[in-house]
PDB file of C-alpha atoms in Angstrom:
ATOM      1  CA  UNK A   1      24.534   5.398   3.814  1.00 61.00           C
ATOM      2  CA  UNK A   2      21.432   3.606   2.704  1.00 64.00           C
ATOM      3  CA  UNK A   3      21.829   0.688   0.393  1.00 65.00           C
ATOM      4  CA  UNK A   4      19.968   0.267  -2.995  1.00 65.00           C
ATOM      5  CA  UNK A   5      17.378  -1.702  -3.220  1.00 63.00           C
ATOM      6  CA  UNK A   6      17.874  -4.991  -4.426  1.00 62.00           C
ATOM      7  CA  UNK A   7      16.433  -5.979  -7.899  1.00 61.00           C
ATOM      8  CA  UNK A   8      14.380  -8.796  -5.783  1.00 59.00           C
ATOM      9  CA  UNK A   9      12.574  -6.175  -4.156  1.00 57.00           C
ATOM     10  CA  UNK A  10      12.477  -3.887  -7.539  1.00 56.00           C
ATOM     11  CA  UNK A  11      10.959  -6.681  -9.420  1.00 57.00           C
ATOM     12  CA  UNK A  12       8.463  -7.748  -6.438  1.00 60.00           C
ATOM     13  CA  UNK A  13       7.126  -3.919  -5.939  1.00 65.00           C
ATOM     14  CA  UNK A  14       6.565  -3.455  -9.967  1.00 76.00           C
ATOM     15  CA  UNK A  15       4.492  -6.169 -10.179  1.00 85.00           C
ATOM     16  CA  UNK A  16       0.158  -5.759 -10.296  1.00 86.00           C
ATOM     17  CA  UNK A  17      -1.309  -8.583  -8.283  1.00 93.00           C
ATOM     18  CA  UNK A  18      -4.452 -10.914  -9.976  1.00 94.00           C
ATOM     19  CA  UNK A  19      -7.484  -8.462  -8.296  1.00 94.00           C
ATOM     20  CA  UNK A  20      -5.570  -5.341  -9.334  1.00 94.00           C
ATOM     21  CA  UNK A  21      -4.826  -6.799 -13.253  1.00 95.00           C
ATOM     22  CA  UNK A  22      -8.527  -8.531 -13.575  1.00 96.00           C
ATOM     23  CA  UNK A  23      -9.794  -5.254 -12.127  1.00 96.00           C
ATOM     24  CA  UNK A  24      -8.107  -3.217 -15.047  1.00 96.00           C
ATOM     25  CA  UNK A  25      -8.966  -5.488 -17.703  1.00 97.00           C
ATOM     26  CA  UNK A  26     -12.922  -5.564 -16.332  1.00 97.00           C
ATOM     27  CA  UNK A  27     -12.437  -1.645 -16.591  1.00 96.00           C
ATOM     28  CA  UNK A  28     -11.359  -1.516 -19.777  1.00 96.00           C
ATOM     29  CA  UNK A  29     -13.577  -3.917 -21.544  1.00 96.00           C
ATOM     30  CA  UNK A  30     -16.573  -1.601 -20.104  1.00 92.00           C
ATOM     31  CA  UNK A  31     -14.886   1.558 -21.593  1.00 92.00           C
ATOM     32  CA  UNK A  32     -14.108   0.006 -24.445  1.00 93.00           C
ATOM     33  CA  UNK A  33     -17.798  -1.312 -24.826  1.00 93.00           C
ATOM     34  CA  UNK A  34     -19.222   1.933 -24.115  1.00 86.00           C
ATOM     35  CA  UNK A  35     -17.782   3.310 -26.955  1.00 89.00           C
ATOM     36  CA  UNK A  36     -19.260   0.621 -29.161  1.00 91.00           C
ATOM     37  CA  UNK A  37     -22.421   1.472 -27.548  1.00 87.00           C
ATOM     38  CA  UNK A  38     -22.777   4.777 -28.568  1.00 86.00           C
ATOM     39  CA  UNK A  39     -21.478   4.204 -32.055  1.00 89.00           C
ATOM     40  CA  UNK A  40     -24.230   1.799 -32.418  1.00 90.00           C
ATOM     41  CA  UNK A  41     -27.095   3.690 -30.805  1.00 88.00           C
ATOM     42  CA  UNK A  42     -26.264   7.370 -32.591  1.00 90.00           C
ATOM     43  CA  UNK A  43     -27.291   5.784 -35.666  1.00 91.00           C
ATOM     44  CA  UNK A  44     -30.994   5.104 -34.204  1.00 90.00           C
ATOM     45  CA  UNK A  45     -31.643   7.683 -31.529  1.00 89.00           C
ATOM     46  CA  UNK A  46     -30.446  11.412 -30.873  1.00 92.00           C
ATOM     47  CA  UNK A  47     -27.393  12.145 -28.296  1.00 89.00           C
ATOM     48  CA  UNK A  48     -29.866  14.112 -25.569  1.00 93.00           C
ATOM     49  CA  UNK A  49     -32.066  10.810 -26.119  1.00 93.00           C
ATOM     50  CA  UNK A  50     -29.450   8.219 -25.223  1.00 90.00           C
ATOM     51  CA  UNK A  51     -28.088  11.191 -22.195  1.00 90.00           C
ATOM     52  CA  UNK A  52     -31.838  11.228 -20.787  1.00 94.00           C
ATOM     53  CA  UNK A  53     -32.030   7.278 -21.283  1.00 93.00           C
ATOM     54  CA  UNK A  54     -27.854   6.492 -19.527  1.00 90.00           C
ATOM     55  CA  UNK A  55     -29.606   9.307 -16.718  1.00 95.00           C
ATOM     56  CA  UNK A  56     -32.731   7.462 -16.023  1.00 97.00           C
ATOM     57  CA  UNK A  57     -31.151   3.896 -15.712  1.00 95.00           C
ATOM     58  CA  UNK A  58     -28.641   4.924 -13.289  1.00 95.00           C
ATOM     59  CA  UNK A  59     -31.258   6.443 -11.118  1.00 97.00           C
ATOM     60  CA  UNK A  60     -33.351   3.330 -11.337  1.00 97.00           C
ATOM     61  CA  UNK A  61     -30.373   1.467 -10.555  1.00 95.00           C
ATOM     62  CA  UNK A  62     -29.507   3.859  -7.645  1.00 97.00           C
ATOM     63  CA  UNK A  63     -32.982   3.094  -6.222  1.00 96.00           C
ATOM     64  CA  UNK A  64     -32.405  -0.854  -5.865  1.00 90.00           C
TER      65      UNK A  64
END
């Protein structure tokens, strides 16, 4: 019979390493600042504007 794994290895295999935590936390922040974006911009321009304007900047930024 298999033995259960020792809380060393439970405790080790939980863990996120550095890239993977500073990874999430970069992710977030650009969610989270997307939001604010929006917010901010649907009080000056229309939703389809800001959709054609998020459309044409990735393209542009495709073509570098």
């Amino acid at each position: 019979m298999a033995e259960p794994p020792s809380k060393e290895s439970d405790r080790s295999s939980s863990r996120l390493g550095v890239g993977a935590t500073t990874g999430l936390i970069v992710c977030s922040s650009i969610w989270g600042f997307n939001q604010v974006a929006i917010k901010v911009a649907n009080e000056g321009f229309p939703p389809v504007m800001q959709a054609a304007g998020r459309s044409v900047l990735a393209g542009a930024l495709l073509l570098i």
